[in-house]
Coordinates of C-alpha atoms and ligand atoms in Angstrom, one line a residue:
X1 CA 2.9 -69.2 -3.5
X2 CA 3.4 -68.0 -6.8
X3 CA 4.2 -71.0 -9.4
X4 CA 8.1 -72.6 -10.1
X5 CA 9.6 -72.9 -14.2
X6 CA 8.1 -75.3 -15.4
X7 CA 4.8 -75.4 -14.4
X8 CA 2.5 -72.8 -16.4
X9 CA 4.5 -73.4 -19.9
X10 CA 2.1 -76.3 -21.0
X11 CA 0.0 -75.1 -23.5
X12 CA -0.3 -74.6 -27.1
X13 CA -2.4 -72.0 -26.9
X14 CA -4.9 -72.8 -29.8
X15 CA -8.8 -73.4 -28.5
X16 CA -10.2 -76.7 -29.6
X17 CA -11.5 -74.9 -33.3
X18 CA -15.6 -75.1 -34.0
X19 CA -16.0 -77.3 -37.1
X20 CA -18.7 -75.0 -38.6
X21 CA -19.4 -76.2 -42.3
X22 CA -20.5 -72.9 -43.2
X23 CA -16.4 -72.5 -43.5
X24 CA -15.9 -75.1 -46.2
X25 CA -18.0 -72.0 -48.4
X26 CA -16.1 -69.6 -47.2
X27 CA -12.6 -71.6 -48.5
X28 CA -14.8 -72.3 -51.2
X29 CA -14.4 -68.2 -52.2
X30 CA -11.2 -68.5 -52.6
X31 CA -11.4 -71.7 -54.9
X32 CA -13.7 -69.4 -57.8
X33 CA -11.3 -67.4 -59.3
X34 CA -10.1 -70.8 -60.2
X35 CA -13.3 -72.3 -61.5
X36 CA -12.3 -72.9 -65.1
X37 CA -8.9 -75.1 -63.7
X38 CA -11.2 -77.0 -61.5
X39 CA -14.0 -77.7 -63.6
X40 CA -11.4 -79.5 -66.3
X41 CA -10.4 -81.1 -63.2
X42 CA -13.6 -82.0 -62.4
X43 CA -14.5 -83.4 -65.9
X44 CA -11.2 -85.3 -65.9
X45 CA -12.6 -86.7 -62.7
X46 CA -16.1 -88.1 -64.0
X47 CA -14.4 -89.6 -66.4
X48 CA -12.2 -91.9 -64.8
X49 CA -14.3 -92.5 -62.4
X50 CA -17.5 -93.6 -65.1
X51 CA -14.4 -95.2 -66.7
X52 CA -13.5 -97.2 -63.4
X53 CA -16.9 -99.0 -64.1
X54 CA -16.3 -100.8 -67.5
X55 CA -13.2 -103.0 -66.3
X56 CA -15.2 -105.6 -64.0
X57 CA -17.3 -106.1 -66.0
X58 CA -15.3 -106.1 -69.1
X59 CA -12.9 -108.7 -66.8
X60 CA -16.2 -110.7 -66.2
X61 CA -16.7 -111.1 -70.3
X62 CA -13.0 -111.9 -70.2
X63 CA -13.5 -115.0 -67.7
X64 CA -16.3 -116.1 -69.5
X65 CA -14.8 -115.6 -73.2
X66 CA -11.8 -117.9 -71.8
X67 CA -13.6 -120.8 -69.2
X68 CA -17.4 -121.3 -72.2
X69 CA -16.6 -122.2 -74.9
X70 CA -18.4 -119.5 -77.3
X71 CA -16.5 -120.5 -80.3
X72 CA -15.2 -117.7 -82.0
X73 CA -11.1 -119.6 -81.1
X74 CA -9.1 -116.4 -78.9
X75 CA -11.2 -113.3 -81.1
X76 CA -13.1 -112.4 -78.1
X77 CA -10.9 -113.1 -75.8
X78 CA -7.9 -111.0 -77.7
X79 CA -10.3 -108.0 -78.4
X80 CA -11.8 -108.0 -74.6
X81 CA -7.6 -107.7 -73.6
X82 CA -7.1 -104.7 -76.4
X83 CA -10.3 -103.4 -75.3
X84 CA -9.6 -103.8 -71.8
X85 CA -5.9 -102.0 -72.2
X86 CA -7.7 -99.1 -73.8
X87 CA -9.8 -98.4 -71.7
X88 CA -6.9 -98.2 -69.1
X89 CA -5.1 -95.8 -71.0
X90 CA -7.5 -93.7 -71.3
X91 CA -8.0 -94.0 -68.0
X92 CA -4.3 -93.9 -66.7
X93 CA -4.0 -90.3 -68.6
X94 CA -7.6 -88.5 -66.8
X95 CA -5.9 -89.8 -63.3
X96 CA -2.8 -87.4 -64.2
X97 CA -5.0 -84.7 -65.3
X98 CA -6.9 -84.5 -62.4
X99 CA -4.4 -84.8 -60.2
X100 CA -2.4 -81.9 -61.9
X101 CA -5.2 -79.9 -62.4
X102 CA -7.4 -80.4 -59.5
X103 CA -3.9 -80.1 -57.0
X104 CA -3.2 -77.3 -58.7
X105 CA -6.0 -75.5 -57.6
X106 CA -4.8 -76.2 -54.2
X107 CA -1.5 -75.2 -54.7
X108 CA -2.6 -71.8 -55.5
X109 CA -5.5 -71.7 -53.3
X110 CA -3.1 -72.0 -50.4
X111 CA -0.8 -69.7 -51.3
X112 CA -3.5 -67.2 -51.5
X113 CA -4.8 -67.9 -48.1
X114 CA -1.6 -66.9 -46.8
X115 CA -0.4 -64.1 -48.4
X116 CA -3.9 -62.9 -47.6
X117 CA -3.4 -65.0 -43.9
X118 CA -0.1 -63.0 -43.6
X119 CA -0.8 -59.5 -45.4
X120 CA -3.6 -59.5 -42.6
X121 CA -1.2 -60.6 -39.8
X122 CA 0.4 -57.3 -40.8
X123 CA -2.0 -54.7 -40.3
X124 CA -3.0 -55.8 -36.6
X125 CA -1.8 -53.7 -33.5
X126 CA 0.7 -54.2 -31.0
X127 CA -2.2 -55.5 -28.4
X128 CA -3.2 -58.6 -30.3
X129 CA 0.9 -59.7 -30.4
X130 CA 0.8 -59.0 -26.9
X131 CA -1.9 -62.0 -25.9
X132 CA 0.2 -64.7 -28.6
X133 CA 2.6 -66.6 -29.2
X134 CA 4.6 -66.1 -32.5
X135 CA 4.9 -69.7 -32.5
X136 CA 0.9 -69.8 -32.7
X137 CA 0.9 -67.8 -35.3
X138 CA 2.9 -69.4 -37.2
X139 CA 1.4 -72.6 -36.8
X140 CA -2.2 -71.1 -38.9
X141 CA 0.2 -69.3 -41.7
X142 CA 1.8 -73.5 -41.9
X143 CA 0.1 -76.6 -40.8
X144 CA -3.7 -75.0 -41.0
X145 CA -2.9 -73.5 -44.4
X146 CA -1.4 -77.3 -45.4
X147 CA -4.7 -79.2 -43.4
X148 CA -6.8 -77.0 -45.9
X149 CA -4.3 -77.7 -48.6
X150 CA -5.2 -81.2 -48.8
X151 CA -8.7 -80.9 -49.1
X152 CA -8.9 -78.6 -51.4
X153 CA -6.1 -80.3 -53.4
X154 CA -7.4 -83.3 -53.5
X155 CA -10.1 -84.5 -50.6
X156 CA -12.6 -82.8 -52.9
X157 CA -11.8 -84.6 -55.9
X158 CA -11.5 -87.6 -54.4
X159 CA -14.9 -87.3 -53.0
X160 CA -16.4 -86.6 -56.0
X161 CA -14.6 -89.5 -57.7
X162 CA -15.5 -91.5 -54.8
X163 CA -19.3 -90.7 -54.9
X164 CA -19.3 -91.5 -58.7
X165 CA -18.0 -95.0 -58.6
X166 CA -20.0 -95.7 -55.0
X167 CA -24.0 -95.1 -56.9
X168 CA -21.7 -96.7 -60.3
X169 CA -20.8 -99.8 -58.7
X170 CA -24.1 -100.0 -56.6
X171 CA -25.9 -99.8 -59.5
X172 CA -23.9 -102.4 -61.7
X173 CA -23.6 -104.9 -58.4
X174 CA -27.4 -104.8 -58.6
X175 CA -28.3 -105.5 -62.0
X176 CA -26.0 -108.2 -61.7
X177 CA -27.4 -110.3 -59.5
X178 CA -30.1 -108.8 -57.3
X179 CA -30.0 -111.7 -54.8
X180 CA -25.8 -112.0 -54.2
X181 CA -26.6 -108.0 -54.0
X182 CA -28.5 -108.4 -51.0
X183 CA -26.4 -110.3 -49.3
X184 CA -23.8 -108.6 -50.1
X185 CA -24.7 -105.0 -49.3
X186 CA -26.1 -106.8 -44.9
X187 CA -22.3 -107.3 -44.8
X188 CA -20.9 -103.7 -45.7
X189 CA -22.6 -102.2 -42.4
X190 CA -20.7 -104.6 -40.2
X191 CA -17.8 -103.2 -42.3
X192 CA -18.1 -100.0 -42.4
X193 CA -19.3 -99.4 -38.9
X194 CA -16.3 -101.2 -37.1
X195 CA -14.1 -98.8 -39.1
X196 CA -15.9 -96.1 -37.9
X197 CA -15.9 -96.8 -35.0
X198 CA -12.3 -97.8 -34.2
X199 CA -11.7 -94.5 -37.1
X200 CA -13.5 -92.2 -34.5
X201 CA -11.2 -93.2 -32.0
X202 CA -7.8 -92.7 -33.7
X203 CA -9.1 -89.4 -34.9
X204 CA -9.4 -87.8 -31.5
X205 CA -6.0 -89.8 -30.6
X206 CA -4.4 -87.9 -33.8
X207 CA -5.8 -84.4 -32.5
X208 CA -4.4 -85.3 -29.4
X209 CA -1.2 -86.1 -30.6
X210 CA -1.0 -82.8 -32.8
X211 CA -2.3 -81.2 -29.9
X212 CA 0.7 -82.4 -27.5
X213 CA 3.6 -82.0 -30.3
X214 CA 2.2 -78.1 -30.6
X215 CA 2.7 -77.5 -27.0
X216 CA 6.6 -79.3 -27.2
X217 CA 7.3 -77.0 -29.8
X218 CA 6.2 -74.3 -27.9
X219 CA 8.3 -75.0 -24.9
X220 CA 11.4 -75.7 -27.8
X221 CA 10.7 -72.0 -29.7
X222 CA 10.8 -70.5 -26.4
X223 CA 14.0 -71.6 -25.0
X224 CA 15.8 -71.7 -28.5
X225 CA 15.0 -68.2 -29.3
X226 CA 15.8 -67.0 -25.7
X227 CA 18.7 -69.4 -25.2
X228 CA 21.0 -66.6 -24.4
X229 CA 18.9 -66.4 -21.1
X230 CA 18.7 -69.8 -20.6
X231 CA 22.1 -70.2 -20.4
X232 CA 22.8 -67.6 -18.6
X233 CA 21.2 -68.9 -15.7
X234 CA 22.0 -72.1 -16.7
X235 CA 19.3 -73.3 -17.0
X236 CA 19.8 -75.6 -19.8
X237 CA 18.5 -78.8 -17.3
X238 CA 15.3 -76.6 -16.2
X239 CA 14.1 -76.6 -20.3
X240 CA 15.3 -79.6 -20.9
X241 CA 13.2 -81.7 -18.3
X242 CA 10.3 -79.1 -19.5
X243 CA 10.8 -80.7 -23.0
X244 CA 11.0 -83.9 -21.4
X245 CA 7.4 -83.9 -20.0
X246 CA 5.7 -82.7 -23.3
X247 CA 8.4 -84.7 -25.5
X248 CA 6.8 -87.5 -22.8
X249 CA 3.5 -86.5 -23.5
X250 CA 3.5 -86.9 -26.8
X251 CA 4.9 -90.0 -26.7
X252 CA 2.2 -91.7 -25.0
X253 CA 0.0 -90.0 -26.4
X254 CA 1.8 -91.2 -30.2
X255 CA 1.8 -95.0 -29.2
X256 CA -1.9 -94.7 -27.8
X257 CA -3.1 -94.2 -31.9
X258 CA -0.4 -96.4 -33.3
X259 CA -2.3 -98.9 -30.8
X260 CA -6.0 -98.7 -31.9
X261 CA -4.3 -98.2 -35.4
X262 CA -2.7 -101.4 -35.2
X263 CA -6.1 -102.6 -34.2
X264 CA -8.6 -101.2 -36.4
X265 CA -5.7 -102.7 -39.8
X266 CA -6.0 -106.2 -38.2
X267 CA -9.7 -106.2 -37.2
X268 CA -10.2 -104.2 -41.5
X269 CA -7.9 -107.1 -42.9
X270 CA -10.4 -110.0 -41.0
X271 CA -13.1 -108.2 -41.4
X272 CA -12.9 -107.3 -45.2
X273 CA -10.8 -111.1 -46.7
X274 CA -13.7 -112.7 -44.3
X275 CA -16.5 -111.2 -46.6
X276 CA -14.9 -111.9 -49.3
X277 CA -15.5 -115.2 -48.5
X278 CA -18.7 -115.1 -47.5
X279 CA -20.0 -113.4 -51.1
X280 CA -18.0 -116.3 -52.8
X281 CA -19.6 -118.9 -51.1
X282 CA -22.7 -117.5 -51.7
X283 CA -21.8 -116.7 -55.3
X284 CA -19.9 -119.9 -55.4
X285 CA -24.0 -122.2 -55.4
X286 CA -25.4 -119.5 -57.1
X287 CA -22.8 -121.0 -60.2
X288 CA -23.4 -124.2 -59.3
X289 CA -26.8 -123.3 -59.5
X290 CA -26.8 -122.2 -62.6
X291 CA -28.5 -119.2 -61.7
X292 CA -24.8 -117.1 -62.6
X293 CA -22.0 -116.9 -65.1
X294 CA -18.7 -117.7 -63.6
X295 CA -17.8 -114.1 -65.5
X296 CA -20.9 -112.5 -63.8
X297 CA -19.7 -113.5 -60.3
X298 CA -15.9 -111.7 -61.0
X299 CA -17.2 -108.6 -62.6
X300 CA -19.5 -108.9 -59.2
X301 CA -16.7 -109.3 -57.0
X302 CA -14.7 -106.2 -58.5
X303 CA -18.1 -104.3 -58.1
X304 CA -18.4 -105.5 -54.4
X305 CA -14.7 -104.6 -54.0
X306 CA -14.9 -100.9 -56.0
X307 CA -18.3 -100.7 -53.0
X308 CA -15.5 -101.7 -50.0
X309 CA -13.2 -99.4 -50.9
X310 CA -14.4 -96.3 -51.8
X311 CA -16.7 -96.4 -48.5
X312 CA -13.5 -97.0 -47.2
X313 CA -12.3 -93.7 -48.8
X314 CA -15.2 -92.0 -47.7
X315 CA -15.1 -91.9 -44.2
X316 CA -11.3 -91.2 -44.5
X317 CA -12.0 -88.3 -47.1
X318 CA -14.9 -86.9 -44.5
X319 CA -12.3 -87.0 -41.1
X320 CA -9.8 -85.1 -43.9
X321 CA -12.8 -82.7 -44.1
X322 CA -13.2 -82.4 -40.6
X323 CA -9.4 -81.2 -40.2
X324 CA -9.8 -79.0 -42.8
X325 CA -12.8 -77.4 -41.1
X326 CA -11.5 -77.4 -37.5
X327 CA -8.3 -76.0 -39.4
X328 CA -9.8 -73.1 -41.8
X329 CA -11.9 -71.9 -38.6
X330 CA -8.6 -71.2 -37.5
X331 CA -7.4 -69.2 -40.1
X332 CA -10.7 -67.4 -40.8
X333 CA -10.9 -66.7 -37.0
X334 CA -7.4 -64.4 -37.3
X335 CA -8.3 -63.2 -40.6
X336 CA -12.0 -62.1 -39.3
X337 CA -9.9 -60.6 -36.0
X338 CA -10.1 -56.9 -36.5
X339 CA -7.3 -53.7 -35.5
X340 CA -8.2 -51.7 -32.6
X341 CA -7.2 -48.7 -34.3
X342 CA -11.0 -47.9 -35.3
X343 CA -9.9 -46.3 -39.5
X344 CA -11.4 -42.3 -39.8
X345 CA -14.7 -42.0 -42.3
X346 CA -13.3 -38.8 -43.1
X347 CA -9.6 -38.9 -42.6
X348 CA -8.1 -35.8 -42.0
X349 CA -5.5 -35.3 -44.5
X350 CA -1.9 -34.8 -43.2
X351 CA 0.4 -34.2 -46.3
X352 CA 3.5 -32.6 -44.1
X353 CA 3.3 -31.4 -40.8
X354 CA 5.2 -29.2 -39.1
X355 CA 5.9 -31.3 -35.9
X356 CA 3.7 -29.7 -33.7
X357 CA 3.0 -32.4 -30.7
X358 CA -0.1 -32.0 -28.2
X359 CA -0.8 -33.7 -25.5
X360 CA -4.0 -32.7 -23.5
X361 CA -5.2 -34.3 -20.5
X362 CA -4.1 -38.1 -21.8
X363 CA -4.5 -40.8 -20.4
X364 CA -3.8 -44.6 -20.8
X365 CA -4.5 -48.3 -20.0
X366 CA -3.6 -51.5 -21.9
X367 CA -7.0 -54.1 -21.6
X368 CA -6.7 -56.6 -19.4
X369 CA -7.3 -59.8 -22.1
X370 CA -8.0 -59.2 -25.8
X371 CA -11.1 -62.2 -26.0
X372 CA -10.9 -64.4 -29.6
X373 CA -11.3 -62.3 -32.4
X374 CA -11.6 -58.7 -30.6
X375 CA -9.2 -57.0 -29.4
X376 CA -10.9 -53.8 -28.5
X377 CA -9.6 -51.8 -25.7
X378 CA -12.4 -52.4 -23.2
X379 CA -12.4 -49.4 -20.9
X380 CA -12.8 -50.4 -17.8
X381 CA -10.0 -52.9 -17.3
X382 CA -6.3 -52.7 -16.8
X383 CA -4.6 -50.4 -14.8
X384 CA -4.1 -46.6 -15.5
X385 CA -0.4 -47.0 -17.1
X386 CA -0.4 -42.6 -17.7
X387 CA -3.2 -40.2 -16.2
X388 CA -3.4 -36.0 -17.0
X389 CA -0.9 -36.0 -19.2
X390 CA -0.3 -32.6 -20.8
X391 CA 2.8 -31.5 -23.0
X392 CA 2.9 -29.2 -26.1
X393 CA 6.1 -30.1 -28.5
X394 CA 6.3 -27.0 -30.5
X395 CA 8.3 -28.4 -33.9
X396 CA 11.9 -29.5 -33.9
X397 CA 12.1 -29.1 -30.5
X398 CA 13.8 -32.1 -28.5
X399 CA 11.8 -33.5 -25.3
X400 CA 13.8 -35.8 -22.6
X401 CA 11.7 -38.3 -21.6
X402 CA 13.6 -39.5 -17.9
X403 CA 12.2 -41.8 -15.3
X404 CA 12.0 -44.9 -13.2
X405 CA 11.4 -48.5 -14.7
X406 CA 8.2 -48.5 -15.8
X407 CA 7.2 -45.0 -15.2
X408 CA 5.4 -45.1 -18.7
X409 CA 7.7 -43.8 -21.1
X410 CA 7.8 -46.3 -23.3
X411 CA 3.8 -46.2 -23.6
X412 CA 3.6 -42.4 -23.6
X413 CA 5.9 -42.7 -26.6
X414 CA 4.0 -45.4 -28.6
X415 CA 0.9 -43.7 -28.6
X416 CA 2.5 -41.0 -31.0
X417 CA 2.1 -43.3 -34.5
X418 CA -0.8 -45.5 -32.9
X419 CA 0.4 -48.5 -32.0
X420 CA -2.0 -47.9 -28.9
X421 CA -4.9 -45.0 -29.2
X422 CA -5.8 -42.9 -26.0
X423 CA -7.9 -43.8 -23.8
X424 CA -8.9 -40.6 -22.7
X425 CA -7.9 -36.6 -23.9
X426 CA -6.4 -36.1 -26.7
X427 CA -3.3 -36.5 -29.0
X428 CA -2.4 -34.5 -31.8
X429 CA 0.0 -33.7 -34.2
X430 CA -0.1 -30.2 -35.6
X431 CA -3.5 -29.3 -34.3
X432 CA -5.5 -32.7 -36.1
X433 CA -6.4 -35.8 -33.8
X434 CA -4.1 -38.6 -34.3
X435 CA -7.1 -40.6 -34.8
X436 CA -8.8 -37.9 -37.8
X437 CA -6.0 -38.7 -39.8
X438 CA -5.3 -42.2 -41.7
X439 CA -3.2 -44.4 -40.2
X440 CA -0.4 -44.4 -43.8
X441 CA -0.4 -40.6 -43.4
X442 CA 0.5 -40.5 -40.1
X443 CA 3.0 -42.9 -39.8
X444 CA 4.9 -41.2 -42.8
X445 CA 5.4 -38.1 -40.0
X446 CA 6.5 -40.6 -36.9
X447 CA 10.5 -42.2 -37.6
X448 CA 11.4 -44.9 -35.4
X449 CA 15.2 -45.5 -33.9
X450 CA 14.3 -48.4 -31.1
X451 CA 16.8 -49.1 -28.6
X452 CA 17.6 -52.6 -30.3
X453 CA 18.2 -52.6 -33.6
X454 CA 16.1 -55.4 -36.1
X455 CA 18.1 -55.9 -38.9
X456 CA 16.0 -57.9 -41.8
X457 CA 17.7 -60.4 -43.6
X458 CA 19.0 -59.2 -47.1
X459 CA 21.9 -56.7 -47.8
X460 CA 23.0 -53.8 -45.8
X461 CA 21.5 -51.2 -48.8
X462 CA 18.1 -53.5 -48.4
X463 CA 18.0 -52.5 -44.4
X464 CA 18.7 -49.0 -45.3
X465 CA 16.1 -49.0 -47.7
X466 CA 13.6 -49.9 -44.9
X467 CA 13.4 -46.2 -44.2
X468 CA 11.8 -45.3 -47.8
X469 CA 11.7 -48.2 -51.1
X470 CA 11.6 -46.0 -53.1
X471 CA 14.8 -44.4 -53.0
X472 CA 17.7 -44.0 -54.9
X473 CA 21.2 -45.3 -54.4
X474 CA 22.7 -42.1 -54.4
X475 CA 20.4 -41.2 -51.5
X476 CA 20.8 -44.9 -49.5
X477 CA 24.6 -43.9 -49.7
X478 CA 24.2 -40.3 -48.2
X479 CA 22.3 -41.8 -45.2
X480 CA 24.8 -44.1 -44.3
X481 CA 26.8 -41.1 -45.3
X482 CA 25.5 -38.6 -42.4
X483 CA 24.8 -41.9 -40.0
X484 CA 28.5 -42.2 -39.3
X485 CA 28.1 -45.7 -40.9
X486 CA 29.7 -45.6 -44.1
X487 CA 33.2 -46.1 -43.3
X488 CA 32.2 -49.8 -41.8
X489 CA 29.7 -50.7 -44.4
X490 CA 32.5 -50.0 -47.0
X491 CA 34.3 -52.0 -44.9
X492 CA 32.6 -55.5 -44.9
X493 CA 33.1 -58.1 -47.6
X494 CA 30.5 -56.9 -50.3
X495 CA 30.1 -53.3 -48.6
X496 CA 26.2 -52.3 -49.3
X497 CA 25.6 -55.7 -50.4
X498 CA 26.8 -57.1 -48.2
X499 CA 23.9 -59.9 -46.2
X500 CA 23.1 -59.1 -43.2
X501 CA 20.3 -59.9 -40.7
X502 CA 19.8 -63.8 -39.0
X503 CA 22.2 -65.5 -41.7
X504 CA 24.3 -62.4 -42.6
X505 CA 27.1 -60.9 -41.3
X506 CA 26.5 -60.1 -37.3
X507 CA 26.6 -56.6 -36.9
X508 CA 27.6 -54.3 -33.2
X509 CA 25.1 -52.8 -31.6
X510 CA 26.9 -49.6 -32.8
X511 CA 26.8 -50.3 -36.0
X512 CA 22.9 -52.3 -36.1
X513 CA 22.2 -48.2 -34.5
X514 CA 23.5 -46.6 -37.1
X515 CA 21.9 -48.9 -39.7
X516 CA 18.4 -47.4 -38.4
X517 CA 19.6 -43.9 -37.7
X518 CA 20.1 -44.4 -42.2
X519 CA 16.5 -45.5 -42.2
X520 CA 15.4 -42.8 -40.6
X521 CA 17.2 -40.3 -42.7
X522 CA 16.0 -41.7 -45.2
X523 CA 12.7 -41.8 -44.6
X524 CA 13.1 -37.8 -43.4
X525 CA 9.7 -37.4 -40.5
X526 CA 9.1 -34.7 -39.2
X527 CA 8.8 -36.4 -35.9
X528 CA 11.0 -38.3 -34.5
X529 CA 11.0 -41.2 -31.7
X530 CA 14.5 -42.3 -30.2
X531 CA 14.8 -44.6 -27.7
X532 CA 18.1 -45.1 -26.6
X533 CA 20.4 -47.9 -25.9
X534 CA 20.7 -48.6 -22.1
X535 CA 24.1 -50.6 -22.7
X536 CA 26.9 -48.3 -23.4
X537 CA 28.9 -48.7 -26.6
X538 CA 32.5 -48.4 -26.6
X539 CA 33.5 -44.2 -26.6
X540 CA 34.5 -44.5 -30.3
X541 CA 31.2 -46.3 -31.6
X542 CA 29.1 -44.3 -28.8
X543 CA 30.2 -40.2 -30.1
X544 CA 29.7 -41.7 -34.0
X545 CA 26.2 -43.0 -32.5
X546 CA 25.4 -39.7 -30.7
X547 CA 27.1 -37.7 -33.7
X548 CA 24.3 -39.3 -36.3
X549 CA 22.0 -38.5 -33.9
X550 CA 22.6 -35.0 -33.6
X551 CA 22.0 -35.0 -37.1
X552 CA 19.4 -36.5 -37.8
X553 CA 17.4 -34.7 -35.0
X554 CA 17.8 -31.2 -36.4
X555 CA 14.7 -29.3 -37.5
X556 CA 12.4 -32.6 -36.1
X557 CA 10.6 -32.4 -33.4
X558 CA 12.2 -35.3 -30.8
X559 CA 11.0 -37.1 -28.5
X560 CA 14.3 -39.4 -26.4
X561 CA 13.7 -41.6 -24.2
X562 CA 17.0 -41.1 -22.3
X563 CA 19.4 -42.4 -20.4
X564 CA 23.0 -40.6 -21.8
X565 CA 23.5 -37.7 -19.8
X566 CA 24.8 -35.4 -23.2
X567 CA 20.7 -36.4 -24.6
X568 CA 19.6 -35.0 -21.2
X569 CA 21.6 -32.1 -21.4
X570 CA 20.7 -30.8 -25.1
X571 CA 16.9 -31.1 -24.2
X572 CA 14.5 -28.2 -25.0
X573 CA 13.0 -29.0 -22.4
X574 CA 13.1 -33.0 -19.8
X575 CA 10.2 -33.7 -18.7
X576 CA 10.4 -36.6 -15.9
X577 CA 7.8 -39.3 -15.8
X578 CA 6.6 -41.2 -12.2
X579 CA 4.3 -43.7 -12.2
X580 CA 2.4 -42.8 -14.9
X581 CA 2.3 -38.8 -14.5
X582 CA 4.4 -36.0 -15.0
X583 CA 5.6 -35.3 -12.1
X584 CA 9.0 -32.1 -13.3
X585 CA 9.4 -30.2 -16.6
X586 CA 12.4 -27.9 -17.3
X587 CA 16.2 -27.5 -18.4
X588 CA 18.5 -29.4 -16.8
X589 CA 20.0 -26.9 -14.8
X590 CA 16.3 -25.5 -13.6
X591 CA 15.2 -29.7 -12.5
X592 CA 18.8 -29.5 -10.4
X593 CA 17.9 -26.2 -8.6
X594 CA 14.1 -27.2 -8.1
X595 CA 15.2 -31.0 -6.4
X596 CA 12.9 -33.6 -6.6
X597 CA 12.8 -36.6 -7.9
X598 CA 15.0 -35.6 -11.3
X599 CA 18.0 -34.3 -9.1
X600 CA 17.8 -38.1 -7.4
X601 CA 17.8 -39.3 -10.4
X602 CA 20.4 -37.5 -11.9
X603 CA 22.7 -38.0 -8.6
X604 CA 21.8 -42.1 -9.0
X605 CA 22.9 -42.4 -12.2
X606 CA 24.7 -39.6 -14.3
X607 CA 26.4 -38.2 -12.1
X608 CA 28.4 -41.6 -11.7
X609 CA 27.7 -41.9 -15.8
X610 CA 29.8 -38.1 -15.7
X611 CA 32.6 -39.8 -13.2
X612 CA 33.3 -42.2 -15.1
X613 CA 33.6 -40.1 -17.8
X614 CA 35.9 -37.8 -15.9
X615 CA 37.5 -41.1 -15.4
X616 CA 38.8 -42.1 -18.6
X617 CA 39.7 -38.5 -20.2
X618 CA 42.1 -38.2 -16.6
X619 CA 43.1 -41.9 -17.8
X620 CA 43.7 -40.9 -21.0
Ligands
ATP1 P1 11.4 -48.4 -19.2 O1 12.1 -47.9 -18.3 O2 12.0 -50.0 -18.3 O3 11.5 -49.4 -20.3 P2 9.0 -47.4 -18.6 O4 8.8 -46.5 -18.1 O5 9.2 -47.1 -20.3 O6 10.3 -48.4 -18.9 P3 6.6 -49.0 -19.6 O7 7.0 -50.3 -20.9 O8 5.9 -47.2 -20.5 O9 7.5 -48.1 -19.1 O10 5.2 -49.1 -18.9 C1 4.7 -49.0 -18.4 C2 4.2 -49.7 -17.1 O11 2.7 -50.1 -18.8 C3 4.2 -50.7 -16.8 O12 4.3 -50.9 -15.6 C4 4.0 -52.0 -17.8 O13 4.2 -53.6 -16.9 C5 3.0 -51.9 -18.3 N1 3.1 -52.7 -19.7 C6 3.7 -51.9 -20.6 N2 3.4 -52.5 -21.4 C7 2.4 -53.4 -21.6 C8 1.8 -54.4 -22.5 N3 1.9 -54.5 -23.9 N4 0.9 -54.4 -21.7 C9 0.2 -54.3 -20.6 N5 1.1 -53.9 -19.7 C10 2.0 -52.9 -20.2

């Protein structure tokens, strides 16, 4: 029995991160370019931490100067307060400097890391993206990188400052009163032990909350990006139900974390204040017996407070570092994933090819499931999608690919720009095996006009420039004209500068196709892949698109996944595919005369199209 919608999509797809400490060193490599800035920040941190150790001593002196009769009136008191104010001011300056310098390094490192991850993602093959959710990848770019930022920009500095303060404060405590130190230090493990135990549970609960929220987000993201499908199937209730389950799970996880936090806060408040009372009691007895001055007791209390605060801080930082290690493992795992397309050591240059494309006994299978960090095709897994493909397209020829859905037409053309590598046989362009050329050289020769054109946010001109970024304005306009797109572009509110894409003006299917054609014209490749739109355009739009395509195809070797009779008629050779094999080839007339799959398809699909057209023209 198969699972119903809603039963199978819950996990966020992220593997639990490994906390490998070597990741931290790897992270520090990104920090290296900013060493001077970081060193200044560390210096400021050390100075402010060191100076903060002077306060308690001065507070003690202040108390003694106020309450013990030392002579000299209020002079010593005034001097101490002035000195305190001066030190406060210096500490304030260093603290601000420390934050400014170190946070700057953190933000820079994060920007570099994001660029590196995104740049690397763009080089990975479709095989990699087929096995990942977009949400999972963008979450590595956003939340994982931000988690790392926290550590680089503040936690490391705090760690340093807290260690310095902690060691200093313990030393000064011991120097102030050895016996009181022993008493106090015996209390600290009780407080820390309690905090640590509950803290660990809180961290586990927090991770669970993150996982549940990510799972809920994944459900929402899928439903939002496919909202039309959801609405057309009136599946709003189903999606809401699915989302509600995820949200409820994240609510329950949050409540668990909140309960633990409340429990931690309560018990910590009691333990901390109780310890303070204990120290006051033990120290007070020493003051009464004359072994300690009141000022020394105050100094001691402040040092003990500093120790408590810093130990607490250290455990928080420790958990932040743990989280960052998890996040950086996920980031580096992505950076370590290499494409499955091996690059030749000594590539054969493909400067300007004639456009001869030869498939020689090509077979292909999609790898079953890529393993983390490893997307290479596994030779013996997955069913064969293509087999025994032999095809020789001469320069300038148009090859129409026809066949039932799932026959392997899209797979066949995706081998040309090397989105995938053949599993057997070879694919050559002008006699050069595509695996012997660089991807840049090869892809410069191949233009793609997909069924559904993706417009990026930006102006129409920018979208056309995607074909060749160094083209001049005149070249863009020429391309738009040749693609029969100029007229509609000039009618847009700001002409070529009109914003399109997700937030801009919505273009019709035919208009988007013409933008794609203009892109391809600008790129001027020798080999062209056209995936004809299956949905019918209105007559006028169709004629404009068809005319633009015809101009584009002149002098280029064109592979077209054909859905229109006109394209088929014009093709030099029609290749009929079924179940991953070429079952027939020839011209339209030859194939009709031959009978077989092509004739069946023709009868089914194209004849009705022709009849429709005849009826339309009769009506006209
Ligand atoms: P259509 O006309 O419906 O677009 P097609 O002839 O272009 O079909 P392909 O898209 O090439 O067919 O698909 C051929 C086979 O390969 C199908 O069985 C499909 O399930 C499978 N397939 C396609 N893409 C992948 C992929 N990324 N991973 C695994 N299998 C795939």
